[in-house]
mmCIF file with all atom_site columns, C-alpha atoms and ligand atoms in Angstrom:
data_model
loop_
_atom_site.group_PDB
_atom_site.id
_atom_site.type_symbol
_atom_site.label_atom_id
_atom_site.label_alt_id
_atom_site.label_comp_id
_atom_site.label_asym_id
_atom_site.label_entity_id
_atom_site.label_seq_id
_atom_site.pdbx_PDB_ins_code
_atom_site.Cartn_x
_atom_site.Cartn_y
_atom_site.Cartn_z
_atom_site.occupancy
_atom_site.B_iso_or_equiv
_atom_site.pdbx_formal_charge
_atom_site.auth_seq_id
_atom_site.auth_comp_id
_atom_site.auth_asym_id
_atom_site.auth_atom_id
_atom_site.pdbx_PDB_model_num
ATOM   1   C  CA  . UNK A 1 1   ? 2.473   38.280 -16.516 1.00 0.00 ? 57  UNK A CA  1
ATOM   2   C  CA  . UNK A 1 2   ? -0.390  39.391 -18.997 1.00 0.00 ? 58  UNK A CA  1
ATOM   3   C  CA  . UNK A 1 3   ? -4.084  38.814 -18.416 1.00 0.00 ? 59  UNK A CA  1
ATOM   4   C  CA  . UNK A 1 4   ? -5.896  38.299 -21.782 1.00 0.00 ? 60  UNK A CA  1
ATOM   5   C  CA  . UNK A 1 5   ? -10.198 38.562 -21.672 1.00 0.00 ? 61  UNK A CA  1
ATOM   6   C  CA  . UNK A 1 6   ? -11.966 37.178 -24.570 1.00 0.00 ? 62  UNK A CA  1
ATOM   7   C  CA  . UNK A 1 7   ? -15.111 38.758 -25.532 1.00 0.00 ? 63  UNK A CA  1
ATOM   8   C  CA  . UNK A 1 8   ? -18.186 37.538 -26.919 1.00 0.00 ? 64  UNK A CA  1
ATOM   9   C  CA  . UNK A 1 9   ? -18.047 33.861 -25.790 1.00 0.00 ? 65  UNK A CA  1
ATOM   10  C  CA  . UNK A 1 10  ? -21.589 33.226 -24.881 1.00 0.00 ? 66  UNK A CA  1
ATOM   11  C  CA  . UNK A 1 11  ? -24.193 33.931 -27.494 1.00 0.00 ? 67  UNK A CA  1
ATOM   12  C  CA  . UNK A 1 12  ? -27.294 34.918 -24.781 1.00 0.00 ? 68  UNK A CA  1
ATOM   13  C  CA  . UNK A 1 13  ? -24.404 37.703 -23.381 1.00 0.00 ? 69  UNK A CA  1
ATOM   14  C  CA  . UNK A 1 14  ? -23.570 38.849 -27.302 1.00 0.00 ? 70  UNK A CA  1
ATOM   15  C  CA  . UNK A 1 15  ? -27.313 39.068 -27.552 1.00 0.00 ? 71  UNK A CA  1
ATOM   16  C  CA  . UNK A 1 16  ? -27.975 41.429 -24.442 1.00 0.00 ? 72  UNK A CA  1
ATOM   17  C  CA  . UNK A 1 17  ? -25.531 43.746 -25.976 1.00 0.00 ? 73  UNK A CA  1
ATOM   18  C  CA  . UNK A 1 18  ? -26.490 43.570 -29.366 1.00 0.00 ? 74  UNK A CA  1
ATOM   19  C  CA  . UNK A 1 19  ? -22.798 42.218 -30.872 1.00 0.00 ? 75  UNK A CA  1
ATOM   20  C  CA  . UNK A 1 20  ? -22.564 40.332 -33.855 1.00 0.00 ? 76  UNK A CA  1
ATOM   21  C  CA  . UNK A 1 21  ? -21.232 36.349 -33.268 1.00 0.00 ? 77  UNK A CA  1
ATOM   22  C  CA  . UNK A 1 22  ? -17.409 36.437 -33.711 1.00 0.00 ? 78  UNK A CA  1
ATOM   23  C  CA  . UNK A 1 23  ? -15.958 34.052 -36.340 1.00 0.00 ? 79  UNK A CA  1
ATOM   24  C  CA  . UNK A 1 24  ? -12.998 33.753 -34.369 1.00 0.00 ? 80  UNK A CA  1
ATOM   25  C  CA  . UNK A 1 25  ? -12.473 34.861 -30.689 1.00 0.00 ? 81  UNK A CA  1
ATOM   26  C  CA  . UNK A 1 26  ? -12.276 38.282 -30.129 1.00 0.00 ? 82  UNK A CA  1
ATOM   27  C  CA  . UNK A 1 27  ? -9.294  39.104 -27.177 1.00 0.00 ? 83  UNK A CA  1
ATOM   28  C  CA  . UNK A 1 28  ? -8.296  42.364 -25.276 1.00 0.00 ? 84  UNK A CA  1
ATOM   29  C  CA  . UNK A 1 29  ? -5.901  42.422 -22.499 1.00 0.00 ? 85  UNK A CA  1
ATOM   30  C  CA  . UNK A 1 30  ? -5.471  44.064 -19.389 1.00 0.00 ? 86  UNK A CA  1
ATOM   31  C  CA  . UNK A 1 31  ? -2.220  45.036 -17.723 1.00 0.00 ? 87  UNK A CA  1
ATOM   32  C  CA  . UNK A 1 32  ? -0.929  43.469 -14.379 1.00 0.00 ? 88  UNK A CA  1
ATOM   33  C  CA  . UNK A 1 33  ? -1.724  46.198 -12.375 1.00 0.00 ? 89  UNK A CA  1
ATOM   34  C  CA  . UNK A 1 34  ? -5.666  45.329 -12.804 1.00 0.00 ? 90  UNK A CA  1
ATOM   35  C  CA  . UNK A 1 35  ? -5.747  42.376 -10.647 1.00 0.00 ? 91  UNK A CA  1
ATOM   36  C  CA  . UNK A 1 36  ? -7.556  42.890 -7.362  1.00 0.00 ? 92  UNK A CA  1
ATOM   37  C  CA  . UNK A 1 37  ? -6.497  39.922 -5.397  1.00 0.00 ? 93  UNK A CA  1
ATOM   38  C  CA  . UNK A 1 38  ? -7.376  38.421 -1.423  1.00 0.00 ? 94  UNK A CA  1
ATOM   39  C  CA  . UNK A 1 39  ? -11.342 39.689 -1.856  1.00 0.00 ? 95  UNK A CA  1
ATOM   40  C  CA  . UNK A 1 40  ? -10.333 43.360 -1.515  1.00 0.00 ? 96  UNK A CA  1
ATOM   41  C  CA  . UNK A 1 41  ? -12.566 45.339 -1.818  1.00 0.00 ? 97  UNK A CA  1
ATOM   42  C  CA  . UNK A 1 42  ? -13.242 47.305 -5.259  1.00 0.00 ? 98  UNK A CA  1
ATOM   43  C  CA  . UNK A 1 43  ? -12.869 51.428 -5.298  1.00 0.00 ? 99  UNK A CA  1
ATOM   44  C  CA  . UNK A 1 44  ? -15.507 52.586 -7.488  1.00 0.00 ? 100 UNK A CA  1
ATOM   45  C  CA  . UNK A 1 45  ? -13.446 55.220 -9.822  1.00 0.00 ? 101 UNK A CA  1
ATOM   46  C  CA  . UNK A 1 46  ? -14.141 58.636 -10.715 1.00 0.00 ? 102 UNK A CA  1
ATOM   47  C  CA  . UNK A 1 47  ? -13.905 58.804 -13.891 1.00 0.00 ? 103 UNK A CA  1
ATOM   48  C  CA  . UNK A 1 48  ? -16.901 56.009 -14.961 1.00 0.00 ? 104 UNK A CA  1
ATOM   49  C  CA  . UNK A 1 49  ? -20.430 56.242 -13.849 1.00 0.00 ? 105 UNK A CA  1
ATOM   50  C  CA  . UNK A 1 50  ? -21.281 53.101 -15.086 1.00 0.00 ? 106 UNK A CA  1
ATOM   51  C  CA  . UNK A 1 51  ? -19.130 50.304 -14.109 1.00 0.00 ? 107 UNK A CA  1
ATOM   52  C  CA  . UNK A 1 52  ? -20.205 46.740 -14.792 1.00 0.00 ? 108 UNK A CA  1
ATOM   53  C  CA  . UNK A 1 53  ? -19.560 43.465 -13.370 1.00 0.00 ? 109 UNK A CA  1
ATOM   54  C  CA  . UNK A 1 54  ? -18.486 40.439 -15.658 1.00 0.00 ? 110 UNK A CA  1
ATOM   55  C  CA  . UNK A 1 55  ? -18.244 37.342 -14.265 1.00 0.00 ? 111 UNK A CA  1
ATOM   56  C  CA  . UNK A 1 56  ? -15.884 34.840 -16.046 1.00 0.00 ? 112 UNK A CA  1
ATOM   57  C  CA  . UNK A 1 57  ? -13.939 31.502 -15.551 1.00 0.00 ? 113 UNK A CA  1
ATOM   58  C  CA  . UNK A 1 58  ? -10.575 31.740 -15.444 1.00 0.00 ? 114 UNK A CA  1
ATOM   59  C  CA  . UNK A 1 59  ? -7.186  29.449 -16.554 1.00 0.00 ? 115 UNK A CA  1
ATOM   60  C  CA  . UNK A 1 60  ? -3.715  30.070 -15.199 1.00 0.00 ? 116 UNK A CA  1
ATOM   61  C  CA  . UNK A 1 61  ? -1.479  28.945 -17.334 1.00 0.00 ? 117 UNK A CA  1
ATOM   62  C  CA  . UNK A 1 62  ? 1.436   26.434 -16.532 1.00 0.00 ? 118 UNK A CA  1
ATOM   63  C  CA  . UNK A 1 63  ? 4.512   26.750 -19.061 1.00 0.00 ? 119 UNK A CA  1
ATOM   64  C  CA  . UNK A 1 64  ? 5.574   28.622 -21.833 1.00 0.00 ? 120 UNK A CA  1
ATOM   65  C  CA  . UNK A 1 65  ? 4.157   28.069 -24.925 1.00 0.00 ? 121 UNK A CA  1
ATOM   66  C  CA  . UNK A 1 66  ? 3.505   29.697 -28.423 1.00 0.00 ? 122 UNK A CA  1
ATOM   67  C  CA  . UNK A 1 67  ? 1.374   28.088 -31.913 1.00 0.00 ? 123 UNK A CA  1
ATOM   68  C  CA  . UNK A 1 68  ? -0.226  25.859 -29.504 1.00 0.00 ? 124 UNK A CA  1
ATOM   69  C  CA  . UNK A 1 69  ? -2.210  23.007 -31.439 1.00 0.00 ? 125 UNK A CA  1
ATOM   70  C  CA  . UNK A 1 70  ? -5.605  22.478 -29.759 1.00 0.00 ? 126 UNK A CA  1
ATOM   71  C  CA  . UNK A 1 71  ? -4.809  19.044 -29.544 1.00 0.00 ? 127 UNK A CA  1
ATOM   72  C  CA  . UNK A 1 72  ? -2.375  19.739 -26.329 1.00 0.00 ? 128 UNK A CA  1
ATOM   73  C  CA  . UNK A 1 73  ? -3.785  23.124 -25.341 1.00 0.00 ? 129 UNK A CA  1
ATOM   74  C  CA  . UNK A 1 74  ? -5.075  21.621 -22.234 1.00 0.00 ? 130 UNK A CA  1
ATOM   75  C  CA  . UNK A 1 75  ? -1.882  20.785 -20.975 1.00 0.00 ? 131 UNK A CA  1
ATOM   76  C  CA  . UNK A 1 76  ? -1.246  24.607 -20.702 1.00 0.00 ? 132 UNK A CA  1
ATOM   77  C  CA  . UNK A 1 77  ? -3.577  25.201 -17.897 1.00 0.00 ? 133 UNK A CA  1
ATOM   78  C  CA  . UNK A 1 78  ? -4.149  23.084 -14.756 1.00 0.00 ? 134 UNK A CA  1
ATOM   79  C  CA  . UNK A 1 79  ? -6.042  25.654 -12.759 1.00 0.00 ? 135 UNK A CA  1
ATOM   80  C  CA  . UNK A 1 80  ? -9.172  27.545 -12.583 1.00 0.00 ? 136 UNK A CA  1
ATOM   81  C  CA  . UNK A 1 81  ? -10.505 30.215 -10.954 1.00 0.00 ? 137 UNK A CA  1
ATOM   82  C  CA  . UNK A 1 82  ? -13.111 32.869 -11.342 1.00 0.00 ? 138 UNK A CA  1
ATOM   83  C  CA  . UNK A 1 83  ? -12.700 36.545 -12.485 1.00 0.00 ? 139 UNK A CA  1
ATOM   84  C  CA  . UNK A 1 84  ? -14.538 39.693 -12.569 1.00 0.00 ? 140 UNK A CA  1
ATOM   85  C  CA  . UNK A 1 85  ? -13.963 41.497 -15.937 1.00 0.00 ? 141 UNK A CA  1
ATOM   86  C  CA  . UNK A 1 86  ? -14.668 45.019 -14.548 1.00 0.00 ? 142 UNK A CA  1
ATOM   87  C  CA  . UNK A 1 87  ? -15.725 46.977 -17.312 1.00 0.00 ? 143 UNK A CA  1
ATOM   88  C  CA  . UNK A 1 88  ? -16.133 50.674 -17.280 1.00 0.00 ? 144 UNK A CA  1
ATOM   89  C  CA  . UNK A 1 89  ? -19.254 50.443 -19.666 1.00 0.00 ? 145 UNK A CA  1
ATOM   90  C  CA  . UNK A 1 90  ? -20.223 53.880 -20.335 1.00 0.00 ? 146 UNK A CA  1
ATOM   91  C  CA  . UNK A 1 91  ? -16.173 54.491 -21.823 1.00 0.00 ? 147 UNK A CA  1
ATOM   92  C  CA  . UNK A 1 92  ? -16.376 51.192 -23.743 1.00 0.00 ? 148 UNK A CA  1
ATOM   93  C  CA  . UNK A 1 93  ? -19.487 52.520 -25.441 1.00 0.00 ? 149 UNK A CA  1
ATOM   94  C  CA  . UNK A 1 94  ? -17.626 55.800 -25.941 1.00 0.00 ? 150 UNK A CA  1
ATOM   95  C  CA  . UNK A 1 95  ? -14.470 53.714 -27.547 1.00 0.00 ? 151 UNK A CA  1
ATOM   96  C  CA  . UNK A 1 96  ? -16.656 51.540 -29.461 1.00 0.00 ? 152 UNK A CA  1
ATOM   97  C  CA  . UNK A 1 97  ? -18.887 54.258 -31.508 1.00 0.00 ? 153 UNK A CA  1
ATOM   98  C  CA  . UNK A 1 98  ? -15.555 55.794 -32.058 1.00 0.00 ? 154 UNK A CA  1
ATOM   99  C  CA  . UNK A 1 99  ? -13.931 52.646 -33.160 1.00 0.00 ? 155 UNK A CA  1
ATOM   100 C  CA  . UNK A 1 100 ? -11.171 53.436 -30.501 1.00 0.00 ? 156 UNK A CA  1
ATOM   101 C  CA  . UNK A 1 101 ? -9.323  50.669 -27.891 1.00 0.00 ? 157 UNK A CA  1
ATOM   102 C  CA  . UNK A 1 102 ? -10.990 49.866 -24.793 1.00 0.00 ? 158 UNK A CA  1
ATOM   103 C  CA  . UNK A 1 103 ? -7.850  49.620 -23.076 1.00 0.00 ? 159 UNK A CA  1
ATOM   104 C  CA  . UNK A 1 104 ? -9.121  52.314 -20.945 1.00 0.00 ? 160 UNK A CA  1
ATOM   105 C  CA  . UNK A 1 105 ? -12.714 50.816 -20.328 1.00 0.00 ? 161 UNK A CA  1
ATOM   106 C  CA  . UNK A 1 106 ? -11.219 47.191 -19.267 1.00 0.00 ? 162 UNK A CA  1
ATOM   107 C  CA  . UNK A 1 107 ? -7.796  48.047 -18.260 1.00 0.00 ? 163 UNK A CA  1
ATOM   108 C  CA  . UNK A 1 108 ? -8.053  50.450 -15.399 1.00 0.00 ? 164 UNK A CA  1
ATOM   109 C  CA  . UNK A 1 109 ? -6.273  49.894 -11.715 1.00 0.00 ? 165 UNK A CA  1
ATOM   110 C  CA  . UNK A 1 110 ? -8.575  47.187 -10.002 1.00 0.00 ? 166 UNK A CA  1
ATOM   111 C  CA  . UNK A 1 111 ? -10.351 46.038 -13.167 1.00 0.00 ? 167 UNK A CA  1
ATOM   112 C  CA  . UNK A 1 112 ? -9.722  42.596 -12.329 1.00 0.00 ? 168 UNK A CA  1
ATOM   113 C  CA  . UNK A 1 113 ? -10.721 41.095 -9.196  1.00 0.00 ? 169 UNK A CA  1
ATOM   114 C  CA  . UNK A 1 114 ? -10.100 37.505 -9.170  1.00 0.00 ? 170 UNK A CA  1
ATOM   115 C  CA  . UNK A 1 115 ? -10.248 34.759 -6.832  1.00 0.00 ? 171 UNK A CA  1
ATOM   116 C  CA  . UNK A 1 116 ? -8.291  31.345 -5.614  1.00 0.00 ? 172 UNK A CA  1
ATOM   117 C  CA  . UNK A 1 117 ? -7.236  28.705 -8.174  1.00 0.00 ? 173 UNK A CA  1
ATOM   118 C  CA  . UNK A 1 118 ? -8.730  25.581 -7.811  1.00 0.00 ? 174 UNK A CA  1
ATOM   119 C  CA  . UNK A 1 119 ? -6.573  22.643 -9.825  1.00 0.00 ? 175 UNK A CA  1
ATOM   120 C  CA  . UNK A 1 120 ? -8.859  21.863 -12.965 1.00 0.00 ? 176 UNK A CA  1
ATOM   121 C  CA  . UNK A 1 121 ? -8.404  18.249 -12.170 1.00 0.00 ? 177 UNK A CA  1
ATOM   122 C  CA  . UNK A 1 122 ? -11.447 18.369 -9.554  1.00 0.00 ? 178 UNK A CA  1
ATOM   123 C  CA  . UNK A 1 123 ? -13.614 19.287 -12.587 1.00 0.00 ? 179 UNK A CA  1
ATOM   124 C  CA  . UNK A 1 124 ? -14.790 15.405 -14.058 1.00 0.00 ? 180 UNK A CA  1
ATOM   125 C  CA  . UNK A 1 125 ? -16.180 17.439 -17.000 1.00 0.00 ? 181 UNK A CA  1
ATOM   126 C  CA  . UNK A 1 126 ? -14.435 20.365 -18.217 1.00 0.00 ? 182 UNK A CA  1
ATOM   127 C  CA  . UNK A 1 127 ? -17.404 21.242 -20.724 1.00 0.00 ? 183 UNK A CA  1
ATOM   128 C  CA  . UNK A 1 128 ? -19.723 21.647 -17.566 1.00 0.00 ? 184 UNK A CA  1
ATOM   129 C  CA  . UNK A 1 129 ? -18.872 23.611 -14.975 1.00 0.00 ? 185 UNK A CA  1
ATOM   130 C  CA  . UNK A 1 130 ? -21.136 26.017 -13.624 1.00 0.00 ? 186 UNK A CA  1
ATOM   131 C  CA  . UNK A 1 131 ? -20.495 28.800 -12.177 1.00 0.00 ? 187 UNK A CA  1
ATOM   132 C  CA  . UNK A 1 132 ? -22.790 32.422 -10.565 1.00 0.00 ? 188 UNK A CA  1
ATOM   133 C  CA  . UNK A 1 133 ? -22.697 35.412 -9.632  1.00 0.00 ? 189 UNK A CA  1
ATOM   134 C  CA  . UNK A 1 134 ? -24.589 37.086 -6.595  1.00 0.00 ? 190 UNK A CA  1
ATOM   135 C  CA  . UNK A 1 135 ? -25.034 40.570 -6.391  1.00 0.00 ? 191 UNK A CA  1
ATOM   136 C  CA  . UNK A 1 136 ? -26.105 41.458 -2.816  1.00 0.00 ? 192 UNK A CA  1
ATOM   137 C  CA  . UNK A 1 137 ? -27.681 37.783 -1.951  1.00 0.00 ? 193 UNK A CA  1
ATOM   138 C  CA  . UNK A 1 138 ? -29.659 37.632 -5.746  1.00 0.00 ? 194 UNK A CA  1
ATOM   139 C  CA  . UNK A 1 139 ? -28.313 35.735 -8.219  1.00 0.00 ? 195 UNK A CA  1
ATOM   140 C  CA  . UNK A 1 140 ? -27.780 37.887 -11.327 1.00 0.00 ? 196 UNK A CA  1
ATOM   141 C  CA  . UNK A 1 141 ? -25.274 35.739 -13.483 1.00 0.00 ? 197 UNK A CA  1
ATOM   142 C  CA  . UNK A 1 142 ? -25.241 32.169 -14.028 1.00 0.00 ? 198 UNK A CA  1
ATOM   143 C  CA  . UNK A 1 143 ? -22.401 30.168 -16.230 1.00 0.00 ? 199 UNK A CA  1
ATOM   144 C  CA  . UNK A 1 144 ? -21.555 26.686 -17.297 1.00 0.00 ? 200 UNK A CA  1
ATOM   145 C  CA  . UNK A 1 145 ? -18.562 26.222 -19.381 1.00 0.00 ? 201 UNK A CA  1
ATOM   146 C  CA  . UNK A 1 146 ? -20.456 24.447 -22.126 1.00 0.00 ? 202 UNK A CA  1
ATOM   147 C  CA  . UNK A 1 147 ? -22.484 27.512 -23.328 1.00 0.00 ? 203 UNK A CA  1
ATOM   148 C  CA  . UNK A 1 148 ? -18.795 29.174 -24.400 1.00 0.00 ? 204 UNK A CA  1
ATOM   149 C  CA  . UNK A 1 149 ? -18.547 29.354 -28.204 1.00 0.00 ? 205 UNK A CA  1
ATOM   150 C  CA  . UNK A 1 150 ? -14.803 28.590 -27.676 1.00 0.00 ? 206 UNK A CA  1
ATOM   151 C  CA  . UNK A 1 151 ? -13.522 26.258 -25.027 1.00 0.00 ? 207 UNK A CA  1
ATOM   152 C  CA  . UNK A 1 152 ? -10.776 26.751 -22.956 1.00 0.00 ? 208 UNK A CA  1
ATOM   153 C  CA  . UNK A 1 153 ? -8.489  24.433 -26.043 1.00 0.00 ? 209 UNK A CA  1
ATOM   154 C  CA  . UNK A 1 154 ? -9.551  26.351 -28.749 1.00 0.00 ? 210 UNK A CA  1
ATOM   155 C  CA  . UNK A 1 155 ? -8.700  30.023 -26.768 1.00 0.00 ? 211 UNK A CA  1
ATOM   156 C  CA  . UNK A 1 156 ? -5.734  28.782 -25.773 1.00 0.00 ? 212 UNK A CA  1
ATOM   157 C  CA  . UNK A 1 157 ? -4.618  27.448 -29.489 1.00 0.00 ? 213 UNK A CA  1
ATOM   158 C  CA  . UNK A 1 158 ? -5.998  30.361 -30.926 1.00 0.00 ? 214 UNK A CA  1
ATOM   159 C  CA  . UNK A 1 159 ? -4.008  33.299 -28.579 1.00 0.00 ? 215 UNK A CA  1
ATOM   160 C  CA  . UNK A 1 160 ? -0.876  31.564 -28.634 1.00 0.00 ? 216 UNK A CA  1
ATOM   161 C  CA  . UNK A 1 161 ? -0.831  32.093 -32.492 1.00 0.00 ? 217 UNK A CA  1
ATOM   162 C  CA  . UNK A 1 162 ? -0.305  35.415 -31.477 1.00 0.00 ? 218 UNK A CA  1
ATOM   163 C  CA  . UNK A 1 163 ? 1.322   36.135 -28.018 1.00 0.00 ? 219 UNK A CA  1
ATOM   164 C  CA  . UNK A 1 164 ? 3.415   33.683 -26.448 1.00 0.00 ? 220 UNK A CA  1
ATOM   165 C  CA  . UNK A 1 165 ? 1.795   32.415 -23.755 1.00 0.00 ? 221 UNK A CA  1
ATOM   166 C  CA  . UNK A 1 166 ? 3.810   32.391 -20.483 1.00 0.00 ? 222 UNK A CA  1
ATOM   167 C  CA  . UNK A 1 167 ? 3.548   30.897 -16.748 1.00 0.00 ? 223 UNK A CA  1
ATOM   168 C  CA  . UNK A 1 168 ? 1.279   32.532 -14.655 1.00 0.00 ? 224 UNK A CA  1
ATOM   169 C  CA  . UNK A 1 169 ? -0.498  34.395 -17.581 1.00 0.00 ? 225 UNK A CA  1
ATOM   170 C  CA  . UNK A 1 170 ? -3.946  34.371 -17.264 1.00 0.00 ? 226 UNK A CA  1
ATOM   171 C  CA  . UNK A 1 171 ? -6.894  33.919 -19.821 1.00 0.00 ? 227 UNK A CA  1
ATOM   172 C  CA  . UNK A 1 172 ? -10.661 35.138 -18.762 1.00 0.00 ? 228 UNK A CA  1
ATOM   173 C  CA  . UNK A 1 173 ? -13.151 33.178 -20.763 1.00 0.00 ? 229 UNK A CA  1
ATOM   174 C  CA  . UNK A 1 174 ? -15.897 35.923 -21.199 1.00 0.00 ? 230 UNK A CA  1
ATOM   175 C  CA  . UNK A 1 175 ? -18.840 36.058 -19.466 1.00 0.00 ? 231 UNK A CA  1
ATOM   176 C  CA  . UNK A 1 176 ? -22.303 34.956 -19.813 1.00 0.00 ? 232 UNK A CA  1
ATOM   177 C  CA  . UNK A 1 177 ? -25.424 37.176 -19.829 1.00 0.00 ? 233 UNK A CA  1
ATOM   178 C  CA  . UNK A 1 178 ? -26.564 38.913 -16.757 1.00 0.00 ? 234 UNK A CA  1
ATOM   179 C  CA  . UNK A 1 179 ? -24.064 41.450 -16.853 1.00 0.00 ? 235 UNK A CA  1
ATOM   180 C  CA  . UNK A 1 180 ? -25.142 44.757 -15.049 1.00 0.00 ? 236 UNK A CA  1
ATOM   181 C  CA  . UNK A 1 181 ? -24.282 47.880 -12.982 1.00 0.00 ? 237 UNK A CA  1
ATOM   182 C  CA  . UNK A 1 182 ? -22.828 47.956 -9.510  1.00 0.00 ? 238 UNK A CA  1
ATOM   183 C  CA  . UNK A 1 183 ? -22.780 50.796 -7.051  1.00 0.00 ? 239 UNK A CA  1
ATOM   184 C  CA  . UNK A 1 184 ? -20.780 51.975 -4.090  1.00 0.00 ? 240 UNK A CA  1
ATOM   185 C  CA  . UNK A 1 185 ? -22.005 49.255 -1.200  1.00 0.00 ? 241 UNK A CA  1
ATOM   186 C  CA  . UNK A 1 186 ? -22.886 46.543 -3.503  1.00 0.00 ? 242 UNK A CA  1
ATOM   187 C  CA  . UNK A 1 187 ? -21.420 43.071 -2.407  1.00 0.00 ? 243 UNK A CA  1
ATOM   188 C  CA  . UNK A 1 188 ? -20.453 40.728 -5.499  1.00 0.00 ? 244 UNK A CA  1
ATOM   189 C  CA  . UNK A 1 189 ? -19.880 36.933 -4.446  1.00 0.00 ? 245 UNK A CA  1
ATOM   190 C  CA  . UNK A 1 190 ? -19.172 34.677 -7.351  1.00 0.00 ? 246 UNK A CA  1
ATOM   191 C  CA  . UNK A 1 191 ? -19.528 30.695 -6.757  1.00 0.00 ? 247 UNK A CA  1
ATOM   192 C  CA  . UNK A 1 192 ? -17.196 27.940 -8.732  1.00 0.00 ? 248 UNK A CA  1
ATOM   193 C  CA  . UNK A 1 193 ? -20.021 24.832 -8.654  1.00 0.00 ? 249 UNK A CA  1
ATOM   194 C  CA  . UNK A 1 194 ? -20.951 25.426 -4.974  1.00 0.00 ? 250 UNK A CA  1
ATOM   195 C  CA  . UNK A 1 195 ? -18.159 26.401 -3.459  1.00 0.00 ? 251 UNK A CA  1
ATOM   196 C  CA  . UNK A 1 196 ? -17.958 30.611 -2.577  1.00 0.00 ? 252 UNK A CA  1
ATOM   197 C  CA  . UNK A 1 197 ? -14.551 31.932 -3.795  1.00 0.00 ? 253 UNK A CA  1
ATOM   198 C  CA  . UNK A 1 198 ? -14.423 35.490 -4.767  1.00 0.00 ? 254 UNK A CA  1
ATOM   199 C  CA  . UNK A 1 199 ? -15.952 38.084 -2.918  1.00 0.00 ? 255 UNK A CA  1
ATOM   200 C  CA  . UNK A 1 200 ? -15.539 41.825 -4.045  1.00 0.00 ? 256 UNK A CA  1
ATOM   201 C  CA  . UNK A 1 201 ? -17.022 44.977 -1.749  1.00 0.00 ? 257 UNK A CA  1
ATOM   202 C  CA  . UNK A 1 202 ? -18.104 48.099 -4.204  1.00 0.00 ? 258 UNK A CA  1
ATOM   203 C  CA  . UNK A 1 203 ? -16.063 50.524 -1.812  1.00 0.00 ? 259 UNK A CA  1
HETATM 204 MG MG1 . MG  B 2 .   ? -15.645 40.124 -20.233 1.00 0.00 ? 342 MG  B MG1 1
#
């Protein structure tokens, strides 16, 4: 399985890191051996000193499917969960002034914490759906699915023009603003509506 992130999907989170608006979404992936499943705790590595949390919906996608027309893109996905899009900040700034991949500042082991999948069908609207992030009891990130400059159809239409999209593949949305710096003993707890369902230590 792959795990794709798009970037730059909320204009207030483009803003607080002074991006320009994509025309078209902007994707990166991370490899398999990211995902941090079960609410395991997350190993702060050596070689950042400034890793960042990103909290982001996620789809899991359901069959195979490549040139997707947007028109049955939602019949890709029929869960949702929430990820954190770990990002080693301080070598994605390096990467970026040197116009060089982030693979290293999104991809590293553990870089993708993520939690249950709840079936999207419990959603009434699929264009609001809130979502937060608490860092140690405060809330520091707050979501709702509307804000996203592309929805879920047009990311899904729009990778699949690329990479084949496969079962089990999953697609973080980007995140809103908020995003900031955790340290070792932080607790991150990120809420779908009400409902708790990813917790991440800072080991
Ligand atoms: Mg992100």
């Amino acid at each position: 399985m792959k795990i794709i992130c798009i970037g730059r999907n909320y204009v207030e989170h483009i803003r607080e890191l002074n991006n320009a608006i994509p025309s078209e979404p902007v994707f990166f992936l991370k490899p398999d051996t990211a995902l941090l499943i079960r609410n395991r705790p997350f190993y702060y590595p050596s070689f950042s000193a400034d890793i960042h949390y990103e909290l982001e919906l996620v789809m899991k996608i359901n069959k195979v499917g490549k040139h997707i027309q947007k028109q049955f893109a939602s019949s890709y996905f029929d869960e949702i969960g929430l990820g954190l899009d770990m990002t080693a900040r301080d070598l994605q700034e390096n990467a970026k002034k040197k116009s060089l991949p982030w693979a290293v500042a999104k991809g590293f082991d553990q870089s993708a914490p993520i939690s249950r999948f709840l079936p999207k069908n419990r959603f009434s609207d699929l264009k609001n759906i809130n979502f937060h992030l608490d860092l140690n009891g405060k809330t520091v990130q707050k979501g709702n699915s509307g804000l996203m400059l592309y929805s879920f159809e047009d990311i899904i239409s729009h990778i699949s023009q690329y990479m084949t999209l496969r079962t089990g593949d999953l697609i973080f949305t980007g995140t809103p603003a908020g995003v900031g710096p955790v340290k070792i003993g932080d607790m991150l707890e990120a809420y779908l509506e009400d409902e708790k369902i990813l917790k991440c230590e800072i080991k």
